[in-house]
Amino acid sequence: MLTTTRPRTKQAAQQHSATANSNSPASTVTIGSYLATRLEQIGLKHHFAVAGDYNLVLLDQLLLNGNVSQVYCCNELNCGFAAEGYARANGAAACVVTYTVGALSAFNAIASAYAESLPVILISGSPNTNDLGAGHLLHHTLGTLNFRYQLEMARHITCEAVAITHPEEAPFLIDKAIRAALQNRKPVYIEIPCNLSGALCSAPGPRASFLELPESDPASLAAAVDAASAFLRKAVRPLLLAGPRLRSYGGVNAFRELAEAVGCGVAVMPSAKGFFPEEHTQFIGLYLGSVSSPGCSAVVESADAVLAAGPIFNDYTTVGWSSQPAVHKTIHVDPDRVHVAGVTYNDVFLREFLTALAETAKKSPGNPATVTQFQRTRVEACPPARADPDAPLTRAEMCRQIQGAINGNTTLIVETGDSWFNGFNMALPDGAEFEIEMQYGHIGWSVPATFGYALAAPDRRIVLMVGDGSFQLTAQEVCQMVRLNLPVMIFLVNNRGYTIEVEIHDGPYNNIKNWDYAGIMAIFNSTDGDGRGLRAATGKELAGAVQEALAHKTGPTLIECTIDRDDCTKQLMEWGSRVAAANGRPPQRA
Ligand code: TPU
Ligand code: MG
């Protein structure tokens, strides 16, 4: 059987026919090998896995493909997050788990990939097809005869969930799921029974037509561009705002072109930090309502036309609903539709829209009013003073030194907690990248996600800022960085608790058991690892530790930075009180 899914784009149709013609109907491969080829063809060099008897034959089959390495994780939650981090650097990722006991843990990370718009392919082994309908109770299940629940649960957190039940349908279902992930930039789920991974199916073509984003409806696109360009042209103070979905939907370059064509000020939302160069003359800062970077919010809020590209306005990013551009002033560009002052244009895809609008904007004179306004009112940030090297370490001194470790080849990854706000305050030189999981906000995300990211970007300097509370959720995954000799720099902020929660609402539940975080590295090293665990309780100790970390290339370096429990950013204090107020709103009366 050939793969016969109907292609959705012109380019896809050409590739599809090339694929079909070059594929001999007689050639067969195992389902596991078919899947491995597809993973390779979509650009994966690794997949993440935790073994279990429902997936062992599948793992064997995947291992036979020497171009996609199998990478192991300590548990399935971490496995999913590692894939999520890998997808950030690589564009897509895959992870393989066992039935229920593994998959249900991975689901949390897959939900993160959904919220963060990342195409992660979750592959789960499942029971032998002979047991389905045979009245057999099976291990790793609910102890009932229902073997559909996992597939049904997966549908809520993926854009496509398929269960293979016969070898002949495997190529179709695998391709369908992978295509959905790449086109929608969302996770998908593929279930493969343990007795089918080694079964034969038709061979994959040399390359599948997976990579195209769908095309906009031409009339709707033209109408949206006309409306948006008229809206921007008549504005006195136009402004562009980069949103978190910009990268997932391929719009970063088109956004920059549009910005340069319009010539206006450009702000970024927190999760879009790094999507527009901070050294660009049009950059006016990070917009987060009342806790924006200096000088930014006044310019954003006084703009009379804001084009928000791929934004997410939620309770956190609007600072407890205290700041959200008014609909009548906004061009809101979603991944698959555009709203101009409240009028919606459907089937208009983000990248095509921004590209077409940039072309139109190039024909009119630019309007730099918001850049000028920002430059007039901006307060030049003075570099933070160096603290007394022997004084107890402060948050400000820690950040000053971390800033010094960031160059144009750095990816700064920040965990939920005050690390978010510390990260927002860091300057990114051209080429530096920033990763955050602010829509889903699962503490512990960053450790496995950093592991996955570092594998996908081996030539970058990876710097992680993570709080003590978050670290305790997924700390084991540092051992995989040790295992694979990844020179990640981890700044572990030990402030003895859940400080972000303290600022929202305090209580005894925000105190945590202290750990010897630096000491944990010796446990992970055991007899064969080369991770370093260092302690910094003063500026001098931190400076020495940073130098050692920069020079250490054969494993991760964890620097435990001890600071006071209440030593947090002023932005967290204000943001926390506003989020608390939003959480505490009384129920409305009918
Ligand atoms: O810097 P800091 O102290 O704020 O960060 P740390 O120590 O990592 O504390 C984070 C505290 C925190 C919690 C407990 N932030 N959000 N939460 C709520 C939460 C609980 N469980 C999950 C899986 N994710 C969450 N965001
Ligand atoms: Mg903490």
Coordinates of C-alpha atoms and ligand atoms in Angstrom, one line a residue:
M1 CA 0.0 0.0 0.0
L2 CA 1.2 3.5 -0.8
T3 CA 0.7 6.5 1.4
T4 CA -2.3 8.2 -0.2
T5 CA -3.1 11.1 2.1
R6 CA -4.5 14.0 0.1
P7 CA -1.9 16.8 0.0
R8 CA -3.2 20.2 1.1
T9 CA -0.8 22.5 -0.7
K10 CA 0.5 22.8 -4.3
Q11 CA 4.1 22.1 -3.2
A12 CA 2.9 19.2 -1.2
A13 CA 1.1 17.8 -4.2
Q14 CA 4.3 17.9 -6.3
Q15 CA 6.3 16.2 -3.6
H16 CA 3.5 13.8 -2.9
S17 CA 3.5 12.5 -6.5
A18 CA 7.3 12.3 -6.5
T19 CA 7.1 10.3 -3.3
A20 CA 4.4 8.0 -4.6
N21 CA 6.1 7.3 -7.9
S22 CA 9.5 6.5 -6.4
N23 CA 8.0 4.1 -3.9
S24 CA 7.9 0.5 -5.2
P25 CA 4.7 -1.1 -4.0
A26 CA 6.6 -4.3 -3.4
S27 CA 9.1 -2.9 -0.9
T28 CA 8.3 -3.4 2.8
V29 CA 9.8 -2.4 6.1
T30 CA 8.8 -2.8 9.7
I31 CA 6.5 -0.3 11.2
G32 CA 9.2 0.8 13.6
S33 CA 11.6 1.3 10.7
Y34 CA 9.0 3.2 8.8
L35 CA 8.5 5.5 11.7
A36 CA 12.3 6.0 12.2
T37 CA 12.7 7.0 8.5
R38 CA 9.9 9.6 8.9
L39 CA 11.5 11.0 12.0
E40 CA 14.8 11.3 10.2
Q41 CA 13.1 12.9 7.2
I42 CA 11.5 15.6 9.3
G43 CA 14.9 16.6 10.6
L44 CA 15.3 14.8 13.9
K45 CA 18.7 13.6 14.9
H46 CA 17.5 12.3 18.3
H47 CA 14.4 10.9 19.9
F48 CA 13.8 10.6 23.6
A49 CA 12.7 7.4 25.3
V50 CA 11.9 5.5 28.5
A51 CA 11.7 1.7 28.1
G52 CA 8.8 -0.5 29.0
D53 CA 7.7 -3.9 27.8
Y54 CA 5.0 -2.5 25.5
N55 CA 7.6 -0.5 23.6
L56 CA 10.8 -2.6 23.7
V57 CA 10.5 -4.0 20.2
L58 CA 9.7 -0.6 18.9
L59 CA 12.8 0.8 20.5
D60 CA 14.8 -2.0 18.9
Q61 CA 13.4 -1.0 15.5
L62 CA 14.2 2.6 16.0
L63 CA 17.7 1.8 17.1
L64 CA 18.3 0.2 13.7
N65 CA 18.2 3.7 12.1
G66 CA 21.7 5.0 12.8
N67 CA 20.8 8.6 11.8
V68 CA 18.4 9.2 14.7
S69 CA 20.0 8.5 18.1
Q70 CA 17.9 7.1 21.0
V71 CA 18.3 9.2 24.1
Y72 CA 17.1 8.0 27.5
C73 CA 15.4 10.0 30.3
C74 CA 14.8 9.2 34.0
N75 CA 11.0 9.3 33.7
E76 CA 8.4 10.0 31.2
L77 CA 7.5 13.5 32.4
N78 CA 11.1 14.5 31.8
C79 CA 11.1 12.6 28.5
G80 CA 8.2 14.7 27.3
F81 CA 9.8 17.9 28.5
A82 CA 13.2 17.0 26.9
A83 CA 11.3 16.6 23.6
E84 CA 9.6 19.9 24.2
G85 CA 12.9 21.6 24.7
Y86 CA 14.4 19.8 21.7
A87 CA 11.5 21.0 19.5
R88 CA 12.3 24.6 20.6
A89 CA 15.8 24.4 19.1
N90 CA 15.1 21.9 16.3
G91 CA 11.5 22.7 15.1
A92 CA 10.1 19.3 16.1
A93 CA 10.8 16.3 18.4
A94 CA 9.7 12.9 19.3
C95 CA 9.5 10.8 22.5
V96 CA 8.7 7.1 23.0
V97 CA 7.0 5.8 26.2
T98 CA 5.2 2.7 27.4
Y99 CA 1.5 2.2 27.9
T100 CA -0.4 4.2 30.6
V101 CA 2.3 4.2 33.4
G102 CA 4.6 6.0 31.0
A103 CA 2.2 7.8 28.7
L104 CA 0.0 9.4 31.5
S105 CA 3.2 11.0 32.9
A106 CA 4.3 12.2 29.5
F107 CA 0.8 13.7 28.9
N108 CA 1.7 16.7 31.2
A109 CA 4.7 17.6 29.1
I110 CA 2.6 17.0 25.9
A111 CA 0.0 19.4 27.2
S112 CA 2.9 21.9 27.7
A113 CA 3.9 21.4 24.0
Y114 CA 0.2 22.1 23.1
A115 CA 0.1 25.3 25.1
E116 CA 3.5 26.4 23.8
S117 CA 2.7 25.4 20.2
L118 CA 5.5 22.9 19.7
P119 CA 5.2 19.9 17.4
V120 CA 6.2 17.0 19.7
I121 CA 5.3 13.5 18.5
L122 CA 4.4 11.2 21.5
I123 CA 4.7 7.5 20.6
S124 CA 3.3 5.0 23.0
G125 CA 3.6 1.3 22.9
S126 CA 0.3 -0.5 23.6
P127 CA -1.1 -4.0 24.3
N128 CA -0.8 -6.9 21.8
T129 CA -3.7 -6.7 19.3
N130 CA -4.7 -10.3 20.2
D131 CA -5.6 -9.2 23.7
L132 CA -8.1 -6.5 22.5
G133 CA -11.5 -7.9 22.6
A134 CA -10.3 -11.2 24.1
G135 CA -11.5 -10.5 27.6
H136 CA -7.9 -10.4 28.9
L137 CA -6.9 -8.2 31.8
L138 CA -3.5 -6.6 31.2
H139 CA -0.7 -5.1 33.4
H140 CA -0.1 -1.3 33.3
T141 CA -3.8 -0.7 32.6
L142 CA -6.7 0.3 34.7
G143 CA -7.5 -3.4 35.3
T144 CA -10.6 -3.1 33.0
L145 CA -11.2 -4.3 29.5
N146 CA -11.1 -0.7 28.2
F147 CA -8.0 -0.2 26.0
R148 CA -9.2 3.0 24.4
Y149 CA -8.9 5.5 27.3
Q150 CA -5.3 6.5 26.6
L151 CA -6.1 7.4 23.0
E152 CA -9.2 9.3 24.1
M153 CA -7.3 11.2 26.7
A154 CA -4.6 12.0 24.2
R155 CA -7.1 13.7 21.9
H156 CA -7.5 16.5 24.4
I157 CA -3.9 17.5 24.4
T158 CA -2.9 16.9 20.8
C159 CA -4.1 18.0 17.4
E160 CA -4.1 14.4 16.1
A161 CA -4.2 11.1 17.9
V162 CA -4.0 7.8 16.1
A163 CA -3.9 4.2 17.2
I164 CA -2.5 1.6 14.8
T165 CA -4.4 -1.6 14.9
H166 CA -3.3 -3.3 11.6
P167 CA 0.1 -3.1 9.8
E168 CA -1.5 -2.0 6.5
E169 CA -2.8 1.2 8.0
A170 CA 0.4 2.2 9.8
P171 CA 2.0 4.3 7.0
F172 CA -1.2 6.3 6.5
L173 CA -1.7 6.9 10.2
I174 CA 1.9 7.7 11.0
D175 CA 2.0 10.2 8.1
K176 CA -1.3 11.7 9.0
A177 CA -0.1 12.4 12.6
I178 CA 3.3 13.7 11.6
R179 CA 1.8 16.0 9.0
A180 CA -0.7 17.3 11.5
A181 CA 2.0 18.1 14.0
L182 CA 4.1 20.0 11.6
Q183 CA 1.3 21.9 10.0
N184 CA -0.5 22.9 13.2
R185 CA 2.7 23.3 15.3
K186 CA 1.1 21.2 18.0
P187 CA 1.9 17.8 19.5
V188 CA 0.4 14.5 18.2
Y189 CA 0.0 11.0 19.6
I190 CA 0.8 7.7 17.9
E191 CA -0.1 4.4 19.6
I192 CA 1.7 1.2 18.3
P193 CA 0.8 -2.2 19.7
C194 CA 3.7 -4.2 21.0
N195 CA 3.2 -6.9 18.4
L196 CA 3.1 -4.5 15.4
S197 CA 6.3 -2.6 15.8
G198 CA 8.2 -5.4 14.0
A199 CA 5.4 -6.2 11.5
L200 CA 5.8 -5.3 7.9
C201 CA 4.2 -2.4 6.1
S202 CA 4.9 -0.6 2.8
A203 CA 8.2 1.3 2.7
P204 CA 8.2 5.1 3.1
G205 CA 9.0 7.3 0.1
P206 CA 12.3 9.1 -0.1
R207 CA 10.7 12.2 1.5
A208 CA 7.2 13.0 2.7
S209 CA 5.4 16.2 2.0
F210 CA 5.3 17.2 5.6
L211 CA 6.8 20.6 5.9
E212 CA 4.5 23.1 4.4
L213 CA 2.2 25.3 6.4
P214 CA -1.2 25.5 4.8
E215 CA -2.0 28.3 2.4
S216 CA -4.3 31.2 3.1
D217 CA -7.5 31.8 1.3
P218 CA -6.3 34.4 -1.3
A219 CA -9.4 36.6 -1.1
S220 CA -9.4 36.6 2.7
L221 CA -5.6 37.3 2.8
A222 CA -5.9 40.2 0.4
A223 CA -8.8 41.7 2.3
A224 CA -6.9 41.3 5.6
V225 CA -3.8 43.0 4.2
D226 CA -5.9 45.9 2.7
A227 CA -7.6 46.5 6.0
A228 CA -4.5 46.2 8.1
S229 CA -2.4 48.4 5.9
A230 CA -5.1 51.1 5.8
F231 CA -5.3 50.9 9.6
L232 CA -1.6 51.3 10.0
R233 CA -1.3 54.1 7.5
K234 CA -3.9 56.2 9.1
A235 CA -2.3 55.8 12.6
V236 CA -0.4 58.6 14.1
R237 CA 1.5 56.4 16.4
P238 CA 1.7 52.8 15.1
L239 CA 3.5 50.1 17.0
L240 CA 4.4 46.4 16.5
L241 CA 4.3 43.9 19.3
A242 CA 5.9 40.5 18.9
G243 CA 4.0 37.6 20.5
P244 CA 5.0 34.1 21.6
R245 CA 3.4 32.3 18.6
L246 CA 5.5 34.2 16.1
R247 CA 8.3 31.7 16.0
S248 CA 6.2 28.5 16.0
Y249 CA 4.3 29.7 13.0
G250 CA 7.4 30.8 11.1
G251 CA 6.8 34.6 11.3
V252 CA 10.0 35.9 12.9
N253 CA 11.7 37.1 9.7
A254 CA 8.5 38.4 8.1
F255 CA 7.8 40.3 11.3
R256 CA 11.2 42.0 11.2
E257 CA 10.7 42.9 7.5
L258 CA 7.3 44.4 8.4
A259 CA 8.8 46.3 11.3
E260 CA 11.5 47.8 9.1
A261 CA 9.0 48.7 6.4
V262 CA 6.7 50.5 8.8
G263 CA 9.7 52.0 10.7
C264 CA 7.8 52.1 14.0
G265 CA 8.7 51.1 17.5
V266 CA 8.8 47.4 18.3
A267 CA 8.1 45.8 21.7
V268 CA 8.1 42.1 22.6
M269 CA 5.8 40.2 24.9
P270 CA 7.7 38.2 27.6
S271 CA 7.6 34.9 25.8
A272 CA 8.7 36.6 22.6
K273 CA 11.8 38.0 24.1
G274 CA 14.5 37.4 21.5
F275 CA 12.2 37.3 18.5
F276 CA 13.2 40.8 17.6
P277 CA 16.8 41.9 18.1
E278 CA 17.2 44.0 21.2
E279 CA 20.1 45.9 19.6
H280 CA 17.9 47.1 16.7
T281 CA 17.2 50.8 16.6
Q282 CA 13.5 50.2 16.6
F283 CA 13.4 48.1 19.7
I284 CA 11.6 49.7 22.6
G285 CA 11.6 46.9 25.1
L286 CA 9.6 44.2 26.8
Y287 CA 5.9 44.9 27.3
L288 CA 4.3 43.4 30.4
G289 CA 1.8 46.1 31.4
S290 CA 2.9 47.9 34.6
V291 CA 6.0 45.8 34.9
S292 CA 7.4 46.4 31.4
S293 CA 11.0 47.4 30.8
P294 CA 11.7 51.1 31.4
G295 CA 9.9 53.5 29.1
C296 CA 8.1 50.7 27.1
S297 CA 4.6 50.7 28.6
A298 CA 3.9 54.4 28.1
V299 CA 4.7 54.1 24.4
V300 CA 2.7 50.9 23.9
E301 CA -0.3 52.2 25.7
S302 CA -0.4 55.5 23.9
A303 CA 0.0 54.0 20.5
D304 CA -3.2 54.4 18.4
A305 CA -2.5 51.2 16.3
V306 CA -0.8 48.1 17.7
L307 CA -0.1 45.2 15.5
A308 CA 0.3 42.2 17.8
A309 CA 1.8 39.3 16.0
G310 CA 1.0 35.9 17.5
P311 CA 0.2 37.3 21.0
I312 CA -1.1 35.5 24.0
F313 CA -3.1 37.8 26.3
N314 CA -3.8 35.8 29.4
D315 CA -4.1 36.7 33.1
Y316 CA -0.3 36.5 33.6
T317 CA 0.7 38.4 30.4
T318 CA -1.9 41.1 31.1
V319 CA -0.7 41.4 34.7
G320 CA -4.0 40.2 36.2
W321 CA -6.1 41.8 33.4
S322 CA -4.7 45.2 34.1
S323 CA -3.2 45.8 30.6
Q324 CA -4.4 44.6 27.2
P325 CA -4.4 46.7 24.0
A326 CA -8.0 47.8 23.3
V327 CA -9.7 45.9 20.4
H328 CA -10.4 49.0 18.4
K329 CA -6.7 49.9 18.4
T330 CA -5.4 46.4 17.6
I331 CA -4.5 44.3 14.6
H332 CA -4.4 40.9 16.3
V333 CA -2.6 38.2 14.2
D334 CA -3.4 34.7 15.2
P335 CA -1.7 31.7 13.6
D336 CA -4.7 31.1 11.3
R337 CA -6.7 34.3 11.3
V338 CA -6.4 38.0 11.6
H339 CA -8.6 40.5 13.5
V340 CA -8.3 44.2 12.4
A341 CA -10.1 46.4 15.0
G342 CA -12.4 43.5 15.8
V343 CA -13.2 42.4 12.2
T344 CA -12.0 38.8 11.6
Y345 CA -10.4 37.5 8.4
N346 CA -10.4 33.7 8.5
D347 CA -8.0 31.3 6.8
V348 CA -5.2 33.8 6.8
F349 CA -2.0 32.3 8.0
L350 CA 0.4 34.3 10.1
R351 CA 3.6 34.1 8.0
E352 CA 1.8 34.8 4.7
F353 CA -0.1 37.7 6.2
L354 CA 3.0 39.4 7.7
T355 CA 5.0 38.8 4.5
A356 CA 2.2 40.3 2.3
L357 CA 1.7 43.2 4.7
A358 CA 5.4 44.0 4.7
E359 CA 5.4 44.1 0.9
T360 CA 2.5 46.5 1.0
A361 CA 4.0 48.6 3.7
K362 CA 7.2 49.1 1.7
K363 CA 5.2 51.1 -0.8
S364 CA 4.3 53.8 1.8
P365 CA 6.6 56.1 3.8
G366 CA 7.5 54.8 7.3
N367 CA 6.2 56.3 10.5
P368 CA 8.8 56.3 13.3
A369 CA 6.7 58.3 15.8
T370 CA 6.8 55.6 18.5
V371 CA 10.6 55.2 18.1
T372 CA 11.1 58.9 18.5
Q373 CA 8.7 59.0 21.5
F374 CA 10.6 56.2 23.2
Q375 CA 14.0 57.8 22.6
R376 CA 12.7 61.1 24.0
T377 CA 11.4 59.5 27.2
R378 CA 13.8 56.6 27.8
V379 CA 15.9 56.6 30.8
E380 CA 19.4 55.2 30.0
A381 CA 19.8 52.1 32.1
C382 CA 22.9 52.5 34.2
P383 CA 24.9 49.3 34.5
P384 CA 24.4 47.7 37.9
A385 CA 27.2 48.4 40.3
R386 CA 29.5 45.6 41.3
A387 CA 28.7 44.4 44.8
D388 CA 31.3 44.1 47.6
P389 CA 32.8 40.7 46.6
D390 CA 32.8 39.4 50.2
A391 CA 29.3 40.6 51.0
P392 CA 26.5 38.0 51.1
L393 CA 25.3 37.3 47.5
T394 CA 22.3 39.3 46.4
R395 CA 19.9 38.7 43.5
A396 CA 21.1 41.9 41.8
E397 CA 24.8 40.8 42.0
M398 CA 23.9 37.3 40.8
C399 CA 22.1 38.8 37.7
R400 CA 24.9 41.2 37.0
Q401 CA 27.3 38.2 36.8
I402 CA 25.0 36.0 34.8
Q403 CA 24.6 38.9 32.3
G404 CA 28.4 38.8 31.9
A405 CA 28.2 35.1 30.8
I406 CA 25.7 35.9 28.1
N407 CA 27.1 36.4 24.6
G408 CA 25.7 36.2 21.1
N409 CA 25.9 32.5 21.1
T410 CA 24.0 32.0 24.3
T411 CA 20.5 30.6 24.9
L412 CA 19.2 31.8 28.2
I413 CA 16.5 29.4 29.6
V414 CA 14.4 30.7 32.5
E415 CA 12.2 28.6 34.7
T416 CA 8.9 29.7 36.3
G417 CA 9.5 31.8 39.4
D418 CA 11.5 35.0 39.9
S419 CA 13.8 33.6 37.2
W420 CA 11.2 34.8 34.7
F421 CA 11.6 38.4 35.8
N422 CA 15.4 38.1 36.2
G423 CA 15.4 36.8 32.7
F424 CA 13.2 39.6 31.3
N425 CA 15.8 42.1 32.7
M426 CA 18.7 40.5 30.9
A427 CA 20.0 42.2 27.8
L428 CA 20.3 39.8 24.8
P429 CA 23.1 40.6 22.4
D430 CA 22.5 39.9 18.8
G431 CA 22.3 36.1 18.2
A432 CA 21.4 35.3 21.8
E433 CA 18.1 33.3 22.3
F434 CA 15.7 33.2 25.2
E435 CA 13.4 30.3 26.2
I436 CA 10.5 30.4 28.6
E437 CA 7.4 28.3 29.2
M438 CA 5.0 31.1 30.4
Q439 CA 1.7 29.9 28.9
Y440 CA 1.8 26.5 30.6
G441 CA 4.1 27.5 33.5
H442 CA 4.9 24.0 34.8
I443 CA 7.6 24.3 37.5
G444 CA 10.4 21.8 36.7
W445 CA 10.0 22.2 33.0
S446 CA 13.3 23.8 32.5
V447 CA 15.7 21.1 33.6
P448 CA 14.6 18.4 31.1
A449 CA 13.8 21.0 28.5
T450 CA 17.3 22.4 28.8
F451 CA 18.7 18.9 28.4
G452 CA 16.7 18.5 25.2
Y453 CA 17.5 21.9 23.9
A454 CA 21.3 21.4 24.6
L455 CA 21.2 18.1 22.6
A456 CA 19.6 19.9 19.6
A457 CA 22.0 22.9 19.8
P458 CA 25.4 21.5 20.8
D459 CA 27.3 24.5 19.6
R460 CA 25.5 27.0 21.7
R461 CA 26.3 28.2 25.2
I462 CA 23.3 27.1 27.3
V463 CA 22.6 29.0 30.5
L464 CA 19.7 28.0 32.7
M465 CA 18.2 30.0 35.6
V466 CA 16.1 27.8 37.9
G467 CA 14.7 28.2 41.4
D468 CA 15.2 25.7 44.1
G469 CA 11.5 24.8 44.3
S470 CA 11.2 24.1 40.6
F471 CA 14.5 22.2 40.5
Q472 CA 13.1 19.7 43.0
L473 CA 10.5 18.5 40.5
T474 CA 12.8 17.2 37.8
A475 CA 16.3 17.4 39.2
Q476 CA 17.1 13.8 38.1
E477 CA 17.5 14.9 34.5
V478 CA 20.7 16.7 35.2
C479 CA 22.2 13.2 35.3
Q480 CA 21.5 12.9 31.6
M481 CA 23.5 16.0 30.9
V482 CA 26.3 14.4 32.9
R483 CA 25.8 11.1 30.9
L484 CA 26.1 12.9 27.6
N485 CA 28.8 15.4 28.6
L486 CA 26.7 18.5 27.9
P487 CA 28.4 21.7 29.1
V488 CA 25.2 23.4 30.4
M489 CA 25.6 26.2 32.9
I490 CA 22.9 25.9 35.6
F491 CA 22.3 28.8 38.0
L492 CA 20.3 27.3 40.8
V493 CA 18.7 30.1 42.8
N494 CA 18.4 28.9 46.4
N495 CA 16.1 31.4 48.1
R496 CA 14.7 28.7 50.4
G497 CA 11.2 28.5 49.0
Y498 CA 8.5 29.3 46.4
T499 CA 9.2 33.1 46.3
I500 CA 6.9 33.7 43.3
E501 CA 4.1 32.1 45.3
V502 CA 5.1 34.1 48.4
E503 CA 4.5 37.3 46.3
I504 CA 1.1 36.1 45.1
H505 CA -0.2 34.6 48.4
D506 CA 2.0 33.4 51.3
G507 CA 1.6 30.6 53.7
P508 CA 3.5 27.6 55.2
Y509 CA 3.1 25.7 51.9
N510 CA 5.7 28.1 50.3
N511 CA 8.5 26.8 52.5
I512 CA 10.5 23.8 51.1
K513 CA 13.0 21.4 52.4
N514 CA 16.5 22.7 51.7
W515 CA 18.8 20.4 49.6
D516 CA 22.5 20.3 49.1
Y517 CA 22.0 21.3 45.4
A518 CA 25.7 21.6 44.6
G519 CA 26.3 18.3 46.3
I520 CA 23.8 16.5 44.1
M521 CA 26.3 16.6 41.3
A522 CA 28.6 14.1 43.0
I523 CA 25.7 11.7 43.2
F524 CA 25.0 12.1 39.5
N525 CA 28.6 11.7 38.6
S526 CA 29.0 8.5 40.5
T527 CA 32.1 6.8 39.1
D528 CA 32.1 8.0 35.5
G529 CA 30.5 11.5 35.2
D530 CA 32.1 14.9 34.9
G531 CA 29.5 17.3 36.2
R532 CA 30.6 20.1 38.6
G533 CA 28.6 21.3 41.6
L534 CA 29.7 24.7 43.0
R535 CA 28.4 27.0 45.8
A536 CA 28.3 30.7 45.7
A537 CA 27.3 32.6 48.8
T538 CA 29.3 35.8 47.9
G539 CA 30.0 37.7 44.8
K540 CA 33.6 36.5 44.9
E541 CA 32.6 32.9 45.0
L542 CA 30.1 33.4 42.2
A543 CA 32.8 35.1 40.0
G544 CA 35.1 32.1 40.5
A545 CA 32.3 29.6 39.9
V546 CA 31.3 31.3 36.6
Q547 CA 34.9 31.2 35.4
E548 CA 35.1 27.5 36.2
A549 CA 31.8 26.8 34.5
L550 CA 32.8 28.7 31.3
A551 CA 36.0 26.6 31.1
H552 CA 34.3 23.3 31.9
K553 CA 33.4 21.6 28.6
T554 CA 32.9 17.9 29.5
G555 CA 29.7 18.1 31.6
P556 CA 27.2 20.5 33.2
T557 CA 28.1 22.9 36.0
L558 CA 25.5 23.7 38.6
I559 CA 26.2 26.8 40.6
E560 CA 24.1 27.0 43.7
C561 CA 23.5 30.7 44.4
T562 CA 22.3 31.4 47.9
I563 CA 20.3 34.5 48.3
D564 CA 17.8 35.8 50.9
R565 CA 14.2 34.4 50.7
D566 CA 12.7 37.9 50.1
D567 CA 15.4 39.1 47.7
C568 CA 13.2 39.3 44.6
T569 CA 12.7 41.6 41.7
K570 CA 10.4 44.6 42.1
Q571 CA 8.6 43.4 39.0
L572 CA 7.7 40.1 40.7
M573 CA 6.3 42.0 43.7
E574 CA 4.0 44.2 41.6
W575 CA 3.0 41.4 39.2
G576 CA 2.3 39.0 42.1
S577 CA 0.0 41.5 43.9
R578 CA -2.0 42.1 40.7
V579 CA -2.3 38.4 39.9
A580 CA -3.4 37.8 43.4
A581 CA -6.1 40.5 43.0
A582 CA -7.3 38.8 39.8
N583 CA -7.3 35.4 41.5
G584 CA -9.2 36.9 44.4
R585 CA -12.1 38.5 42.5
P586 CA -15.4 37.4 44.1
P587 CA -17.9 35.5 42.0
Q588 CA -20.1 37.7 39.8
R589 CA -23.8 37.9 40.5
A590 CA -26.1 37.1 37.6
Ligands
TPU1 O1 12.5 32.0 42.4 P1 11.4 31.3 43.0 O2 11.6 31.0 44.5 O3 10.1 32.1 42.8 O4 11.2 29.9 42.2 P2 11.1 28.4 42.8 O5 11.9 28.2 44.0 O6 11.4 27.5 41.7 O7 9.6 28.3 43.2 C1 8.6 28.2 42.3 C2 7.2 28.2 43.0 C3 6.0 27.9 42.2 C4 5.0 27.0 42.4 C5 4.9 26.1 43.6 N1 5.7 28.6 41.0 N2 4.5 28.1 40.6 N3 4.1 27.2 41.4 C6 2.8 26.5 41.2 C7 3.0 25.2 40.4 C8 2.8 24.0 41.0 N4 3.1 22.8 40.3 C9 3.5 22.9 39.0 C10 3.7 21.6 38.3 N5 3.6 24.1 38.4 C11 3.4 25.2 39.1 N6 3.6 26.4 38.4
MG2 MG 12.8 29.5 45.3

